[in-house]
Short mmCIF file of C-alpha atoms and ligand atoms in Angstrom, two decimals:
data_model
loop_
_atom_site.label_atom_id
_atom_site.label_comp_id
_atom_site.label_asym_id
_atom_site.label_seq_id
_atom_site.Cartn_x
_atom_site.Cartn_y
_atom_site.Cartn_z
CA MET L 125 88.83 125.57 117.54
CA SER L 126 85.95 123.44 117.53
CA LEU L 127 86.37 119.60 118.36
CA THR L 128 82.06 119.10 118.92
CA THR L 129 82.10 117.42 115.64
CA SER L 130 84.47 114.75 116.38
CA PRO L 131 84.59 111.97 118.98
CA ALA L 132 86.25 113.03 122.19
CA PRO L 133 90.12 112.17 122.12
CA ARG L 134 90.61 108.87 123.90
CA PRO L 135 93.33 108.42 126.85
CA ALA L 136 96.71 106.76 125.49
CA GLY L 137 98.63 104.36 127.17
CA ALA L 138 96.12 101.49 128.64
CA PRO L 139 97.52 98.67 129.95
CA ALA L 140 97.55 95.42 127.96
CA ARG L 141 98.60 91.71 128.40
CA LEU L 142 99.04 90.58 124.98
CA TRP L 143 100.33 86.87 123.41
CA PHE L 144 101.85 86.29 119.84
CA GLU L 145 102.46 82.73 118.31
CA THR L 146 104.86 84.68 116.38
CA LEU L 147 106.12 88.21 116.60
CA LEU L 148 108.48 90.32 114.72
CA LEU L 149 110.94 91.69 117.14
CA ALA L 150 113.55 94.48 116.67
CA GLU L 151 115.98 91.51 116.59
CA GLY L 152 114.21 89.39 114.41
CA TRP L 153 111.20 86.86 114.44
CA ALA L 154 110.11 85.30 118.34
CA GLN L 155 107.58 82.39 119.03
CA GLY L 156 105.17 82.44 121.85
CA VAL L 157 105.93 85.78 123.30
CA ALA L 158 104.28 87.48 125.94
CA VAL L 159 104.04 91.35 125.53
CA ASP L 160 102.59 93.34 128.61
CA ILE L 161 102.36 97.17 127.91
CA ALA L 162 101.67 99.88 130.13
CA GLY L 163 101.86 103.72 129.98
CA GLY L 164 102.14 103.68 126.15
CA VAL L 165 105.07 101.43 125.80
CA ILE L 166 105.68 97.67 125.73
CA VAL L 167 107.36 96.90 129.47
CA ARG L 168 108.07 93.59 129.01
CA LEU L 169 108.72 91.04 126.16
CA GLU L 170 109.31 87.15 126.74
CA PRO L 171 109.83 84.44 123.98
CA GLY L 172 109.03 81.14 124.04
CA THR L 173 106.23 81.05 126.79
CA ALA L 174 103.01 79.73 126.86
CA PRO L 175 99.93 81.67 126.77
CA GLU L 176 98.61 82.05 130.23
CA ALA L 177 94.72 82.41 131.32
CA GLY L 178 93.92 86.46 130.78
CA ARG L 179 96.10 86.98 128.21
CA GLU L 180 94.59 88.12 124.94
CA ARG L 181 96.31 85.69 121.89
CA HIS L 182 97.07 86.75 118.53
CA ALA L 183 98.77 84.71 115.73
CA VAL L 184 100.91 86.88 114.13
CA GLY L 185 102.09 90.47 115.23
CA LEU L 186 104.36 93.04 113.68
CA PRO L 187 105.36 96.39 114.51
CA GLY L 188 102.71 98.94 112.86
CA LEU L 189 103.88 100.96 109.89
CA PRO L 190 104.97 104.97 109.81
CA ASN L 191 102.60 106.20 106.22
CA LEU L 192 105.50 109.09 106.05
CA HIS L 193 103.61 110.96 103.58
CA SER L 194 100.14 112.19 103.36
CA HIS L 195 97.61 114.97 101.86
CA ALA L 196 94.67 113.96 104.12
CA PHE L 197 92.03 116.07 102.27
CA GLN L 198 92.45 114.49 98.97
CA ARG L 199 90.82 111.37 100.07
CA ALA L 200 87.86 113.44 99.53
CA MET L 201 88.46 113.80 95.28
CA ALA L 202 89.70 109.90 95.65
CA GLY L 203 88.71 108.22 92.03
CA LEU L 204 87.30 111.68 90.76
CA SER L 205 89.93 111.95 88.36
CA GLN L 206 89.85 109.15 86.17
CA VAL L 207 88.37 110.42 83.07
CA ARG L 208 90.30 111.18 80.10
CA GLY L 209 90.44 114.44 79.47
CA PRO L 210 90.37 116.65 75.59
CA SER L 211 94.56 116.88 76.11
CA ALA L 212 96.62 114.74 77.62
CA ASP L 213 96.36 113.87 81.21
CA SER L 214 99.01 114.02 83.42
CA PHE L 215 99.98 115.36 87.04
CA TRP L 216 99.24 118.68 86.01
CA THR L 217 95.43 117.97 84.90
CA TRP L 218 95.00 116.00 88.40
CA ARG L 219 96.55 118.97 89.92
CA GLU L 220 93.77 121.07 88.42
CA ALA L 221 91.44 118.67 89.24
CA MET L 222 92.53 118.65 93.24
CA TYR L 223 92.69 122.77 93.04
CA ALA L 224 88.99 122.44 92.36
CA ALA L 225 88.31 120.11 94.93
CA LEU L 226 89.96 121.98 97.45
CA ASP L 227 88.20 124.98 96.88
CA ARG L 228 84.91 124.33 98.29
CA MET L 229 86.27 122.54 101.63
CA THR L 230 85.16 123.70 105.03
CA PRO L 231 86.89 123.16 108.13
CA GLU L 232 84.25 120.65 109.50
CA ASP L 233 85.22 119.01 105.92
CA VAL L 234 89.19 118.90 106.30
CA GLU L 235 88.55 117.16 109.72
CA ALA L 236 85.81 114.91 108.39
CA VAL L 237 87.68 113.65 105.34
CA ALA L 238 90.93 113.20 107.37
CA ALA L 239 89.57 111.95 110.13
CA GLN L 240 88.28 108.91 107.25
CA ALA L 241 91.66 108.54 105.98
CA TYR L 242 93.39 108.16 109.16
CA VAL L 243 90.54 105.20 110.32
CA GLU L 244 91.43 103.82 106.96
CA MET L 245 95.68 104.16 107.62
CA LEU L 246 95.09 102.11 110.70
CA GLU L 247 92.94 99.65 109.50
CA ALA L 248 95.22 99.12 106.58
CA GLY L 249 98.43 98.75 109.46
CA PHE L 250 99.78 102.24 109.35
CA THR L 251 100.00 104.10 112.88
CA ARG L 252 101.87 107.01 112.53
CA VAL L 253 101.35 109.24 109.42
CA GLY L 254 103.17 112.64 108.28
CA GLU L 255 100.68 114.97 107.22
CA PHE L 256 101.99 117.08 104.12
CA HIS L 257 99.26 120.02 105.61
CA TYR L 258 99.55 122.84 103.34
CA LEU L 259 95.78 124.09 102.85
CA HIS L 260 96.09 126.73 105.24
CA HIS L 261 93.27 129.88 104.34
CA ASP L 262 89.56 130.32 104.12
CA ARG L 263 88.32 129.91 100.64
CA ASP L 264 88.94 133.43 99.43
CA GLY L 265 92.88 133.13 100.79
CA ALA L 266 91.91 135.26 104.18
CA PRO L 267 93.58 133.67 106.77
CA TYR L 268 91.64 132.33 109.66
CA ALA L 269 91.29 134.00 113.00
CA ASP L 270 93.66 130.90 114.19
CA PRO L 271 96.38 131.05 111.28
CA ALA L 272 96.43 127.02 112.30
CA GLU L 273 92.92 126.53 112.20
CA LEU L 274 93.61 123.67 109.02
CA GLY L 275 96.50 122.45 111.55
CA ALA L 276 93.99 121.73 114.31
CA ARG L 277 91.59 120.02 112.30
CA ILE L 278 94.12 117.81 111.27
CA ALA L 279 95.13 117.06 115.11
CA ALA L 280 91.30 116.60 116.04
CA ALA L 281 91.14 114.34 113.65
CA ALA L 282 94.43 112.50 114.64
CA GLY L 283 93.53 112.66 117.99
CA ALA L 284 89.74 111.12 117.65
CA THR L 285 91.08 108.19 115.90
CA GLY L 286 94.42 107.41 117.53
CA ILE L 287 96.62 107.50 114.87
CA ALA L 288 100.41 109.13 115.70
CA LEU L 289 100.95 112.62 113.94
CA THR L 290 103.71 114.40 112.92
CA LEU L 291 102.47 117.18 111.45
CA LEU L 292 104.35 119.31 108.65
CA PRO L 293 103.22 122.86 107.92
CA VAL L 294 104.17 123.69 104.48
CA PHE L 295 105.33 126.55 102.96
CA TYR L 296 104.06 127.57 100.29
CA ALA L 297 105.34 131.20 98.41
CA HIS L 298 105.30 130.98 94.47
CA GLY L 299 103.60 129.74 91.45
CA GLY L 300 107.39 128.19 89.52
CA PHE L 301 110.85 128.50 90.01
CA GLY L 302 112.60 132.00 90.65
CA GLY L 303 109.89 132.88 93.05
CA GLN L 304 107.22 133.68 90.61
CA ALA L 305 103.96 134.88 91.77
CA SER L 306 101.32 132.21 92.81
CA MET L 307 98.25 131.30 91.00
CA PRO L 308 94.46 131.99 91.88
CA GLY L 309 94.14 128.28 92.42
CA GLN L 310 97.16 128.52 95.25
CA ARG L 311 95.67 130.91 97.65
CA ARG L 312 94.45 128.51 100.34
CA PHE L 313 98.42 127.77 100.50
CA VAL L 314 100.60 130.91 100.38
CA ASN L 315 102.30 132.48 102.89
CA GLY L 316 105.38 134.71 103.48
CA LEU L 317 108.33 134.02 106.04
CA ASP L 318 106.20 135.66 108.78
CA GLY L 319 103.28 134.40 107.94
CA PHE L 320 104.57 131.23 108.11
CA ALA L 321 106.44 131.47 111.98
CA ARG L 322 102.95 132.16 113.29
CA LEU L 323 101.54 129.42 111.78
CA MET L 324 104.14 127.44 113.16
CA GLU L 325 103.78 128.95 116.40
CA ALA L 326 99.85 127.90 116.34
CA SER L 327 100.73 124.63 114.67
CA ALA L 328 102.39 123.63 117.41
CA ARG L 329 99.86 124.77 119.94
CA ALA L 330 97.48 122.74 118.03
CA LEU L 331 99.83 119.84 118.74
CA ALA L 332 99.85 120.07 122.75
CA PRO L 333 96.93 117.62 123.35
CA LEU L 334 98.42 115.05 121.54
CA PRO L 335 101.01 112.66 123.66
CA ASP L 336 103.13 112.21 120.87
CA ALA L 337 102.98 114.37 118.21
CA VAL L 338 105.94 115.75 115.93
CA LEU L 339 106.21 119.13 114.81
CA GLY L 340 108.24 119.48 111.84
CA LEU L 341 108.21 121.41 108.62
CA ALA L 342 107.90 121.52 104.82
CA PRO L 343 109.09 123.92 101.89
CA HIS L 344 106.39 122.64 98.91
CA SER L 345 108.59 122.24 96.65
CA LEU L 346 111.18 124.11 94.56
CA ARG L 347 108.77 125.58 92.50
CA ALA L 348 107.04 127.21 95.95
CA ALA L 349 110.18 127.76 98.22
CA THR L 350 113.39 129.53 97.15
CA LEU L 351 117.05 128.02 98.84
CA GLU L 352 116.93 131.73 100.52
CA GLU L 353 113.57 130.98 101.81
CA ILE L 354 114.54 127.38 102.49
CA ALA L 355 117.58 128.66 104.76
CA ALA L 356 115.34 130.61 106.45
CA LEU L 357 112.81 128.03 106.91
CA LEU L 358 115.40 125.70 108.75
CA PRO L 359 115.75 127.45 112.25
CA MET L 360 112.15 127.47 112.55
CA THR L 361 111.73 123.80 114.06
CA ALA L 362 114.43 120.86 114.76
CA GLY L 363 111.95 118.32 113.56
CA PRO L 364 112.54 116.62 110.43
CA VAL L 365 112.02 118.62 107.22
CA HIS L 366 110.05 117.43 103.91
CA MET L 367 109.86 118.72 100.60
CA HIS L 368 108.50 116.98 96.90
CA VAL L 369 111.71 116.73 94.54
CA ALA L 370 111.64 115.90 91.34
CA GLU L 371 108.55 113.90 90.85
CA GLN L 372 107.31 115.12 87.20
CA THR L 373 109.90 115.39 84.22
CA ARG L 374 108.28 118.89 83.95
CA GLU L 375 109.91 120.10 86.59
CA VAL L 376 113.42 118.66 85.86
CA GLU L 377 113.32 120.74 82.88
CA ASP L 378 111.94 124.09 84.66
CA CYS L 379 114.92 123.34 87.06
CA LEU L 380 117.29 122.99 84.28
CA ALA L 381 116.30 126.21 82.46
CA PHE L 382 116.02 127.93 85.58
CA SER L 383 119.00 127.56 86.89
CA GLY L 384 121.18 124.59 84.98
CA ARG L 385 121.06 122.19 87.45
CA ARG L 386 118.90 119.17 87.96
CA PRO L 387 116.51 119.87 90.96
CA VAL L 388 117.81 116.79 93.41
CA GLU L 389 121.33 118.19 92.60
CA TYR L 390 120.07 122.08 92.95
CA LEU L 391 118.87 121.19 96.22
CA LEU L 392 122.09 119.20 97.60
CA ASP L 393 124.15 122.15 96.30
CA GLY L 394 121.96 124.52 97.37
CA ALA L 395 120.85 123.39 101.35
CA ALA L 396 122.11 121.57 104.45
CA VAL L 397 120.14 118.12 102.81
CA ASP L 398 120.89 115.78 106.06
CA PRO L 399 119.26 113.01 108.17
CA ARG L 400 116.44 115.36 109.38
CA TRP L 401 115.17 115.53 105.36
CA CYS L 402 113.06 113.49 103.68
CA LEU L 403 112.72 114.26 100.00
CA ILE L 404 109.01 113.25 98.74
CA HIS L 405 109.38 111.05 95.16
CA ALA L 406 112.90 112.07 94.04
CA THR L 407 111.74 110.12 91.01
CA HIS L 408 113.84 111.25 88.44
CA MET L 409 117.97 111.40 89.51
CA SER L 410 120.62 111.29 87.37
CA GLU L 411 123.35 108.30 88.42
CA ALA L 412 125.18 111.49 90.34
CA GLU L 413 122.15 112.75 92.06
CA THR L 414 121.05 108.97 93.01
CA ALA L 415 124.28 108.30 94.95
CA ARG L 416 124.67 111.60 96.07
CA LEU L 417 121.03 112.01 97.94
CA ALA L 418 122.13 108.19 99.29
CA LEU L 419 125.11 109.57 100.62
CA SER L 420 123.57 112.53 102.76
CA GLY L 421 121.40 110.25 104.63
CA ALA L 422 118.18 111.44 103.96
CA VAL L 423 114.87 109.46 103.26
CA ALA L 424 113.32 109.04 100.05
CA GLY L 425 109.59 109.12 100.40
CA LEU L 426 108.50 106.86 98.09
CA CYS L 427 104.86 107.06 97.21
CA PRO L 428 104.23 104.27 94.93
CA ILE L 429 100.05 104.16 94.31
CA THR L 430 100.26 108.08 94.21
CA GLU L 431 103.20 107.61 91.44
CA ALA L 432 101.91 105.30 89.21
CA ASP L 433 98.23 107.16 89.34
CA LEU L 434 99.69 110.05 88.23
CA GLY L 435 102.07 108.52 86.04
CA ASP L 436 105.06 110.10 87.69
CA GLY L 437 107.73 107.36 86.46
CA ILE L 438 109.72 105.03 88.58
CA PHE L 439 112.39 106.12 91.28
CA PRO L 440 115.76 104.39 90.91
CA GLY L 441 115.43 101.87 93.61
CA ALA L 442 117.93 99.15 92.98
CA ALA L 443 120.99 102.06 92.48
CA PHE L 444 119.23 103.89 95.28
CA ALA L 445 119.15 100.65 97.88
CA SER L 446 122.39 99.83 97.06
CA ALA L 447 124.10 102.60 97.45
CA GLY L 448 122.93 102.87 101.23
CA GLY L 449 120.02 104.80 100.57
CA ARG L 450 117.04 105.03 103.09
CA TYR L 451 113.51 105.00 102.16
CA GLY L 452 110.30 104.65 103.10
CA VAL L 453 106.39 104.75 101.77
CA GLY L 454 103.71 106.97 101.94
CA SER L 455 99.65 107.34 100.91
CA ASP L 456 99.83 111.17 99.53
CA SER L 457 97.34 111.55 97.67
CA ASN L 458 95.53 108.82 99.47
CA VAL L 459 93.86 107.35 96.10
CA ARG L 460 93.77 104.11 97.78
CA ILE L 461 95.12 103.28 101.41
CA ASP L 462 96.99 99.86 101.63
CA ALA L 463 100.24 99.63 103.51
CA ALA L 464 101.22 96.49 102.13
CA GLY L 465 100.04 97.40 98.52
CA GLU L 466 102.45 100.45 98.57
CA LEU L 467 105.47 98.33 99.23
CA ALA L 468 104.47 95.84 96.84
CA LEU L 469 104.06 98.05 94.03
CA LEU L 470 107.03 99.28 94.93
CA GLU L 471 108.81 95.76 94.32
CA TYR L 472 106.61 95.48 91.12
CA SER L 473 108.04 98.76 89.36
CA GLN L 474 111.37 98.43 90.15
CA ARG L 475 110.39 94.60 88.38
CA LEU L 476 109.09 96.10 85.30
CA GLY L 477 112.02 98.63 85.06
CA ASN L 478 114.61 96.56 85.28
CA ARG L 479 112.52 93.19 83.95
CA ALA L 480 114.11 91.23 87.35
CA ARG L 481 112.63 89.60 90.14
CA ASN L 482 113.61 90.61 93.92
CA VAL L 483 115.00 93.65 93.00
CA MET L 484 114.83 95.52 96.62
CA ALA L 485 116.42 92.65 98.32
CA LEU L 486 119.42 93.33 96.80
CA ALA L 487 121.23 90.08 98.65
CA PRO L 488 120.99 86.60 97.59
CA GLY L 489 118.92 84.30 100.11
CA ARG L 490 116.93 87.95 101.65
CA SER L 491 113.45 87.97 101.60
CA THR L 492 111.89 90.83 99.40
CA GLY L 493 109.02 91.44 101.78
CA ARG L 494 111.26 91.56 104.81
CA THR L 495 113.31 93.83 103.52
CA LEU L 496 110.83 96.03 101.94
CA PHE L 497 109.24 95.77 105.63
CA GLU L 498 112.25 96.71 107.69
CA ALA L 499 113.41 99.76 105.14
CA ALA L 500 109.82 101.29 105.45
CA LEU L 501 110.08 101.03 109.42
CA ALA L 502 113.10 102.51 109.80
CA GLY L 503 113.39 105.00 107.07
CA GLY L 504 109.56 105.95 107.70
CA ALA L 505 110.44 106.49 111.87
CA GLN L 506 113.44 108.37 110.78
CA ALA L 507 111.90 110.74 108.33
CA LEU L 508 108.70 111.55 111.21
CA GLY L 509 110.84 112.13 114.24
CA ALA L 510 109.55 109.34 115.68
CA THR L 511 112.01 109.13 118.66
CA GLY L 512 111.84 106.60 121.97
CA ALA L 513 111.42 103.88 119.48
CA GLY L 514 113.17 101.61 121.64
CA PRO L 515 116.69 100.74 121.96
CA ALA L 516 117.28 99.01 118.83
CA GLY L 517 115.72 102.50 117.30
CA VAL L 518 112.99 101.05 115.48
CA GLY L 519 110.98 98.23 116.35
CA LEU L 520 109.30 96.02 118.97
CA ALA L 521 111.80 96.26 122.05
CA VAL L 522 111.45 97.00 125.91
CA GLY L 523 110.64 100.26 125.82
CA ALA L 524 109.21 101.39 122.57
CA PRO L 525 106.14 102.38 121.58
CA ALA L 526 103.52 99.71 121.84
CA ASP L 527 102.08 100.14 117.98
CA LEU L 528 101.65 96.97 116.97
CA VAL L 529 99.23 95.02 114.21
CA SER L 530 98.57 91.44 114.09
CA LEU L 531 97.56 89.95 110.91
CA ASP L 532 94.25 88.04 109.70
CA ALA L 533 95.97 84.29 110.53
CA GLY L 534 92.49 83.02 109.32
CA ARG L 535 93.45 84.27 105.61
CA ALA L 536 94.27 81.52 103.05
CA SER L 537 97.19 83.64 101.46
CA LEU L 538 98.94 83.51 104.94
CA ALA L 539 98.23 79.39 105.37
CA GLY L 540 101.28 77.24 105.83
CA ARG L 541 103.86 80.58 105.73
CA SER L 542 106.15 81.45 108.58
CA GLY L 543 108.88 84.05 109.46
CA ASP L 544 109.66 86.28 106.35
CA GLY L 545 107.77 83.82 104.37
CA LEU L 546 104.23 85.72 106.60
CA LEU L 547 105.89 89.18 105.23
CA ASP L 548 105.97 87.77 101.45
CA ALA L 549 102.45 85.97 101.87
CA TRP L 550 100.79 89.21 103.32
CA ILE L 551 102.14 92.01 101.00
CA PHE L 552 102.73 89.97 97.66
CA ALA L 553 99.85 87.98 97.98
CA THR L 554 96.71 89.22 100.42
CA ARG L 555 94.30 90.93 99.20
CA GLY L 556 92.23 93.61 100.88
CA GLY L 557 94.66 94.74 103.94
CA GLY L 558 94.78 91.54 105.98
CA VAL L 559 95.06 93.47 109.25
CA ASP L 560 93.09 91.97 112.21
CA CYS L 561 94.15 94.47 115.18
CA VAL L 562 95.96 97.64 115.49
CA TRP L 563 97.05 98.83 119.06
CA ARG L 564 98.31 102.10 119.43
CA ARG L 565 100.25 102.97 122.74
CA GLY L 566 98.48 99.61 123.66
CA ASP L 567 95.38 101.46 123.02
CA LYS L 568 93.45 98.61 120.66
CA LEU L 569 91.88 100.73 117.99
CA VAL L 570 91.09 98.60 115.25
CA ALA L 571 89.56 94.57 115.80
CA GLY L 572 88.55 92.21 112.90
CA GLY L 573 89.77 94.79 110.44
CA THR L 574 87.71 97.63 111.37
CA HIS L 575 88.26 101.08 113.37
CA ARG L 576 85.95 100.76 116.49
CA ASP L 577 84.79 104.62 115.16
CA ARG L 578 84.34 103.61 111.97
CA ALA L 579 80.77 103.89 111.27
CA ALA L 580 80.46 107.53 113.08
CA VAL L 581 83.69 108.64 111.20
CA GLU L 582 82.66 107.54 108.01
CA ALA L 583 79.35 108.75 108.64
CA ARG L 584 80.75 112.39 108.72
CA PHE L 585 82.69 111.92 105.74
CA ARG L 586 79.61 110.42 103.76
CA ALA L 587 77.94 113.56 104.68
CA SER L 588 80.93 116.17 103.76
CA LEU L 589 81.24 114.11 100.45
CA THR L 590 77.93 114.39 99.39
CA ARG L 591 77.55 117.92 100.18
CA LEU L 592 80.79 118.91 98.13
CA ALA L 593 79.33 117.04 95.17
CA GLY L 594 76.12 118.96 95.05
ZN1 ZN G 82 102.86 115.05 97.85
#
């Protein structure tokens, strides 16, 4: 594995002394909060203080959000598939374009593109990424000498940019339901169970240099993995288990034709789905499937911007959340990387589908922004196995990782707002991020909205994209 093209990974855990005019703690908003950070965690939180000399002052602070579903390499094709084709465009025509784009990517390209995606995630206020990583082999489909060569490139990009990584190596064996043969465009993804076990071992080695990385795994979908294979995969990790399911109506039709059951129904009947699981999309569910998934304790991994871009459909958000379902958000295809934008579009899709307002807030008097933010924080942490998240499980508390975001309080959209009104204004009324600073384990990675290594990372990304387009 070569790291020579990356900036050196930075030592995490820098001590820091911060002060926030208002800060969203695990138990709620607090004013005048002194925050001491050592060894990457918050060691002191004291509300009701005045800022003393030597303390770095900020106006509005939040915990960093988890981005529970990313395919980093797809950032290289963002904006490329927006021209209408000869027949009706769909997810499936987009997938052909995606296969063509990744055909030419080298390990250096994967690392350069992932680093750019991670810089943009940090600048948006995401502090941990769940990388659903299915690009494993060389361009001709042959394994690399290190089976986790490309996973190591993802780990290098995370180490260099500072984002926390939950790596989810993807098991991909088939091209359709019932164990159909894979297609030529899938040759860089495909493994048998033995090859996948070797990939998992190599992936664990690739993550070893990162201070708080998590290793899970991901059967790609019910098209690409059988129930028998899924059962054989589960003992290979104690970490999270992610899977794409019911993103497209054609998948529902194919699953019905194959099994007589709908995809989520088929999965819940045939696999031990529990809080370790995250079902990505779960867009097309019956009422019964929605209630059963909520009851399972698994997280629904929603990717509103990508789902809108691909024309997937609308998740049954109101019914799922009313049944106590847990959810979080992901940037998936990375066509646009925008934490607040994912939350806004999640709510807006519900409003359009239900012809109602403030759908996800569920109860009278609750802020939609606060409800969405806290659901995404808790659901994302669960889905990414982000343990050590403080006594309350998630959010900012003594003992929690010092992963913080400050908003750009100079934005006119935040003028006169306080408490939950700040979250509502950030999510629904602020254009272009609105983030000022981002700390990871106390290390300030983003200041003034810009990652400290953006120039170098972006130069390599531009060089890769220019070469890939040539
Ligand atoms: Zn995906």
